[in-house]
Amino acid sequence: MTVRLTAMATEIPERLAPSDLAFDAGSVTMLVGPNGAGKTSLLHALAGLPGSSGKIMVDGHDTQTLSPVQRIRHLAFVGASRDVRWPLLARDFIALGLPAQSQPDRIDEVLVSLEAEALADRRLDHLSTGERSRVMIARALVSQSAALLLDEPIANLDPKWQLAILTRLRAEADKGAAVILSIHDLDLARQHGDRVIVIDNGRIVSDGSPLEALPASIIAEVFGVTRKSDRWVRA
């Protein structure tokens, strides 16, 4: 399988230990860990945001050498905050993610795929948190980037939309993207991820298939819970 994104010695001092990682095309990777464990820090480092160090390559290109237009084609990032108060129409906000010379019809295609057509002509600052979340994800998807990084994309969404977003991200992976997202729901991580990376105290403690990365021992040690019948209980 083609390696889509490679991170070499990527770190954020005092928040994320140096890490070497590779993410394949066509894969969905779930980042899990307790609050403050380093999931967001890892996503920030993979996106090459200020404060991080290391080398990030997407399809063989060093992201630090790419122009803004080239970067859109290679890497898209959705942060955890939904507190965007720009008085823009949702459609215009999504258009900011379009690569140069892309067809504007792409905006409508993405909105339809997220069942969000009704949001297109509403102001971003008038949307609910969940609605803004879907619009922000649409902005990332419209870029058709090779790698998608999403920090808690299904937070603030009801169960229907959580499943809808995960299904939509799976479709993007099926087209060849490397999709990497943080998530708190261990059951959803197991069900929808090809790979799970467990992070604790800024370090990767487990990395593999959902079954390999989330054995009962790791879940008890890192999360302090265990499975009892059909529910999680404190370990």
CSV table of C-alpha atoms in Angstrom, one decimal:
chain,number,residue,atom,x,y,z
A,1,MET,CA,0.0,0.0,0.0
A,2,THR,CA,1.2,3.5,-0.8
A,3,VAL,CA,2.5,5.6,2.1
A,4,ARG,CA,0.6,8.9,2.0
A,5,LEU,CA,2.0,10.8,5.0
A,6,THR,CA,5.3,10.3,6.8
A,7,ALA,CA,6.4,12.0,10.0
A,8,MET,CA,10.0,11.9,11.1
A,9,ALA,CA,11.1,12.9,14.6
A,10,THR,CA,8.0,15.0,14.9
A,11,GLU,CA,7.5,16.5,18.4
A,12,ILE,CA,6.2,19.4,20.5
A,13,PRO,CA,8.5,20.0,23.6
A,14,GLU,CA,6.8,19.0,26.9
A,15,ARG,CA,3.7,17.9,25.1
A,16,LEU,CA,4.6,15.2,22.5
A,17,ALA,CA,7.7,13.0,22.6
A,18,PRO,CA,9.6,12.5,19.3
A,19,SER,CA,7.7,10.2,17.0
A,20,ASP,CA,8.2,8.5,13.7
A,21,LEU,CA,5.0,7.5,11.9
A,22,ALA,CA,3.7,6.6,8.5
A,23,PHE,CA,0.1,6.6,7.3
A,24,ASP,CA,-1.1,4.7,4.3
A,25,ALA,CA,-3.3,5.8,1.5
A,26,GLY,CA,-6.9,4.4,1.8
A,27,SER,CA,-6.7,4.1,5.6
A,28,VAL,CA,-8.5,5.5,8.6
A,29,THR,CA,-6.4,6.0,11.7
A,30,MET,CA,-8.0,6.7,15.1
A,31,LEU,CA,-6.1,8.6,17.7
A,32,VAL,CA,-7.3,7.7,21.2
A,33,GLY,CA,-6.2,8.6,24.7
A,34,PRO,CA,-7.4,10.3,27.9
A,35,ASN,CA,-8.0,14.1,28.0
A,36,GLY,CA,-4.7,15.9,27.7
A,37,ALA,CA,-2.9,12.8,26.5
A,38,GLY,CA,-1.4,14.3,23.4
A,39,LYS,CA,-3.9,13.6,20.6
A,40,THR,CA,-4.3,17.2,19.6
A,41,SER,CA,-0.6,17.7,19.9
A,42,LEU,CA,0.1,14.9,17.5
A,43,LEU,CA,-2.4,16.3,15.0
A,44,HIS,CA,-0.8,19.7,15.3
A,45,ALA,CA,2.6,18.2,14.7
A,46,LEU,CA,1.5,16.3,11.7
A,47,ALA,CA,0.0,19.5,10.3
A,48,GLY,CA,3.3,21.2,10.9
A,49,LEU,CA,1.7,24.0,13.0
A,50,PRO,CA,4.0,26.5,14.9
A,51,GLY,CA,5.6,25.0,18.0
A,52,SER,CA,6.2,21.6,16.4
A,53,SER,CA,9.3,20.2,14.9
A,54,GLY,CA,10.3,17.3,12.7
A,55,LYS,CA,9.8,16.6,9.0
A,56,ILE,CA,6.4,15.9,7.5
A,57,MET,CA,6.2,14.4,4.0
A,58,VAL,CA,3.0,13.9,2.0
A,59,ASP,CA,3.3,11.9,-1.2
A,60,GLY,CA,7.0,12.5,-1.1
A,61,HIS,CA,6.8,16.3,-0.7
A,62,ASP,CA,8.1,18.1,2.4
A,63,THR,CA,5.1,20.1,3.5
A,64,GLN,CA,7.3,23.0,4.7
A,65,THR,CA,8.4,23.6,1.0
A,66,LEU,CA,5.0,23.7,-0.5
A,67,SER,CA,3.2,26.8,-1.5
A,68,PRO,CA,-0.2,27.5,0.1
A,69,VAL,CA,-2.0,26.3,-3.0
A,70,GLN,CA,0.1,23.1,-3.2
A,71,ARG,CA,-0.4,22.5,0.5
A,72,ILE,CA,-4.2,22.5,0.2
A,73,ARG,CA,-3.9,19.6,-2.3
A,74,HIS,CA,-1.6,17.6,0.0
A,75,LEU,CA,-2.9,18.3,3.6
A,76,ALA,CA,-6.1,19.5,5.2
A,77,PHE,CA,-6.6,20.1,8.9
A,78,VAL,CA,-9.7,20.6,11.0
A,79,GLY,CA,-9.1,21.8,14.6
A,80,ALA,CA,-11.1,20.9,17.6
A,81,SER,CA,-12.6,24.4,18.2
A,82,ARG,CA,-15.9,25.2,16.5
A,83,ASP,CA,-15.9,28.7,17.8
A,84,VAL,CA,-15.8,30.4,14.4
A,85,ARG,CA,-17.7,33.7,14.4
A,86,TRP,CA,-17.0,34.9,10.9
A,87,PRO,CA,-20.1,36.5,9.3
A,88,LEU,CA,-19.6,34.5,6.1
A,89,LEU,CA,-22.1,32.3,4.4
A,90,ALA,CA,-21.3,28.6,4.9
A,91,ARG,CA,-20.8,28.2,1.2
A,92,ASP,CA,-18.2,31.0,1.1
A,93,PHE,CA,-16.3,29.6,4.1
A,94,ILE,CA,-16.2,26.2,2.4
A,95,ALA,CA,-14.9,27.8,-0.8
A,96,LEU,CA,-11.7,28.9,1.1
A,97,GLY,CA,-10.7,25.2,1.0
A,98,LEU,CA,-10.9,25.0,-2.8
A,99,PRO,CA,-7.6,24.4,-4.6
A,100,ALA,CA,-6.8,26.8,-7.4
A,101,GLN,CA,-8.7,26.2,-10.6
A,102,SER,CA,-11.1,23.8,-8.9
A,103,GLN,CA,-14.7,23.7,-10.0
A,104,PRO,CA,-17.0,25.6,-7.6
A,105,ASP,CA,-19.6,22.8,-8.2
A,106,ARG,CA,-17.4,20.8,-5.8
A,107,ILE,CA,-18.9,22.8,-3.0
A,108,ASP,CA,-22.4,21.5,-3.7
A,109,GLU,CA,-21.1,18.0,-4.1
A,110,VAL,CA,-19.5,18.0,-0.7
A,111,LEU,CA,-22.5,19.6,0.9
A,112,VAL,CA,-24.8,16.9,-0.6
A,113,SER,CA,-22.5,14.2,0.6
A,114,LEU,CA,-22.8,15.6,4.2
A,115,GLU,CA,-26.6,16.1,3.8
A,116,ALA,CA,-25.8,19.8,4.6
A,117,GLU,CA,-27.3,21.6,1.5
A,118,ALA,CA,-29.6,23.5,3.8
A,119,LEU,CA,-26.7,25.1,5.5
A,120,ALA,CA,-25.0,26.5,2.3
A,121,ASP,CA,-26.6,30.0,2.4
A,122,ARG,CA,-26.7,30.5,6.1
A,123,ARG,CA,-24.2,32.6,8.0
A,124,LEU,CA,-21.5,30.7,9.8
A,125,ASP,CA,-21.9,32.7,13.0
A,126,HIS,CA,-25.6,31.8,13.0
A,127,LEU,CA,-25.1,28.0,12.9
A,128,SER,CA,-25.2,25.7,15.9
A,129,THR,CA,-22.0,24.1,17.1
A,130,GLY,CA,-22.9,20.8,15.4
A,131,GLU,CA,-23.8,22.6,12.1
A,132,ARG,CA,-20.5,24.5,12.2
A,133,SER,CA,-18.7,21.2,12.7
A,134,ARG,CA,-20.2,19.8,9.5
A,135,VAL,CA,-19.3,23.0,7.5
A,136,MET,CA,-15.7,22.9,8.8
A,137,ILE,CA,-15.4,19.3,7.7
A,138,ALA,CA,-16.9,20.2,4.3
A,139,ARG,CA,-14.2,22.8,3.9
A,140,ALA,CA,-11.5,20.1,4.5
A,141,LEU,CA,-13.2,17.7,2.1
A,142,VAL,CA,-13.6,20.2,-0.7
A,143,SER,CA,-9.8,20.4,-1.0
A,144,GLN,CA,-9.5,16.7,-2.0
A,145,SER,CA,-6.3,16.6,0.0
A,146,ALA,CA,-4.1,13.5,0.1
A,147,ALA,CA,-4.1,13.5,3.9
A,148,LEU,CA,-6.9,14.6,6.2
A,149,LEU,CA,-6.2,15.5,9.8
A,150,LEU,CA,-9.3,16.0,12.0
A,151,ASP,CA,-9.3,16.8,15.7
A,152,GLU,CA,-12.5,15.3,17.3
A,153,PRO,CA,-14.6,15.8,14.2
A,154,ILE,CA,-17.7,14.0,15.7
A,155,ALA,CA,-17.7,15.9,19.0
A,156,ASN,CA,-20.9,17.9,19.6
A,157,LEU,CA,-22.8,15.7,17.1
A,158,ASP,CA,-25.7,13.4,17.9
A,159,PRO,CA,-25.3,9.7,17.1
A,160,LYS,CA,-26.9,9.9,13.6
A,161,TRP,CA,-24.4,12.6,12.5
A,162,GLN,CA,-21.4,10.9,14.2
A,163,LEU,CA,-22.1,7.8,12.1
A,164,ALA,CA,-22.7,9.9,9.0
A,165,ILE,CA,-19.4,11.8,9.4
A,166,LEU,CA,-17.4,8.6,10.0
A,167,THR,CA,-19.0,7.0,6.9
A,168,ARG,CA,-18.1,10.1,4.9
A,169,LEU,CA,-14.5,10.0,6.1
A,170,ARG,CA,-14.4,6.3,5.2
A,171,ALA,CA,-15.5,7.2,1.6
A,172,GLU,CA,-12.7,9.7,1.4
A,173,ALA,CA,-10.2,7.0,2.5
A,174,ASP,CA,-11.7,4.7,-0.1
A,175,LYS,CA,-10.7,7.3,-2.7
A,176,GLY,CA,-7.1,7.1,-1.6
A,177,ALA,CA,-6.7,9.6,1.2
A,178,ALA,CA,-5.0,9.0,4.5
A,179,VAL,CA,-7.5,10.0,7.2
A,180,ILE,CA,-6.3,10.6,10.7
A,181,LEU,CA,-8.7,11.7,13.4
A,182,SER,CA,-8.9,11.9,17.2
A,183,ILE,CA,-11.9,10.3,18.9
A,184,HIS,CA,-13.0,9.6,22.5
A,185,ASP,CA,-15.5,6.7,21.8
A,186,LEU,CA,-13.5,3.5,22.0
A,187,ASP,CA,-16.3,1.5,20.5
A,188,LEU,CA,-16.5,3.7,17.4
A,189,ALA,CA,-12.7,3.7,17.1
A,190,ARG,CA,-12.7,-0.1,17.0
A,191,GLN,CA,-15.6,-0.2,14.5
A,192,HIS,CA,-14.5,2.4,12.1
A,193,GLY,CA,-10.7,2.5,12.2
A,194,ASP,CA,-8.3,0.4,10.2
A,195,ARG,CA,-5.6,1.4,12.7
A,196,VAL,CA,-5.7,2.8,16.3
A,197,ILE,CA,-2.9,4.8,17.9
A,198,VAL,CA,-3.2,5.0,21.7
A,199,ILE,CA,-1.5,8.1,23.3
A,200,ASP,CA,-0.8,8.7,26.9
A,201,ASN,CA,1.3,11.4,28.6
A,202,GLY,CA,2.6,12.6,25.2
A,203,ARG,CA,3.8,9.2,24.1
A,204,ILE,CA,2.5,6.5,21.8
A,205,VAL,CA,1.9,3.5,23.9
A,206,SER,CA,0.1,1.2,21.4
A,207,ASP,CA,-0.2,1.2,17.6
A,208,GLY,CA,-1.9,-1.4,15.4
A,209,SER,CA,-5.2,-2.8,14.3
A,210,PRO,CA,-8.1,-2.0,16.7
A,211,LEU,CA,-7.8,-5.4,18.3
A,212,GLU,CA,-4.0,-5.2,18.6
A,213,ALA,CA,-3.9,-1.6,19.9
A,214,LEU,CA,-6.8,-1.8,22.3
A,215,PRO,CA,-6.5,-5.0,24.4
A,216,ALA,CA,-8.2,-5.0,27.8
A,217,SER,CA,-4.9,-4.5,29.5
A,218,ILE,CA,-4.1,-1.2,27.6
A,219,ILE,CA,-7.7,0.1,28.1
A,220,ALA,CA,-7.5,-0.5,31.8
A,221,GLU,CA,-4.0,0.9,32.2
A,222,VAL,CA,-4.5,4.0,30.0
A,223,PHE,CA,-8.2,4.8,30.4
A,224,GLY,CA,-8.9,3.3,33.8
A,225,VAL,CA,-12.0,1.4,32.6
A,226,THR,CA,-12.9,-2.1,31.7
A,227,ARG,CA,-15.7,-3.8,29.8
A,228,LYS,CA,-18.4,-5.5,31.9
A,229,SER,CA,-21.2,-7.1,29.9
A,230,ASP,CA,-22.3,-4.4,27.5
A,231,ARG,CA,-21.0,-1.3,29.3
A,232,TRP,CA,-17.7,0.3,30.4
A,233,VAL,CA,-17.0,0.5,34.2
A,234,ARG,CA,-14.1,1.9,36.1
A,235,ALA,CA,-11.3,-0.5,36.4
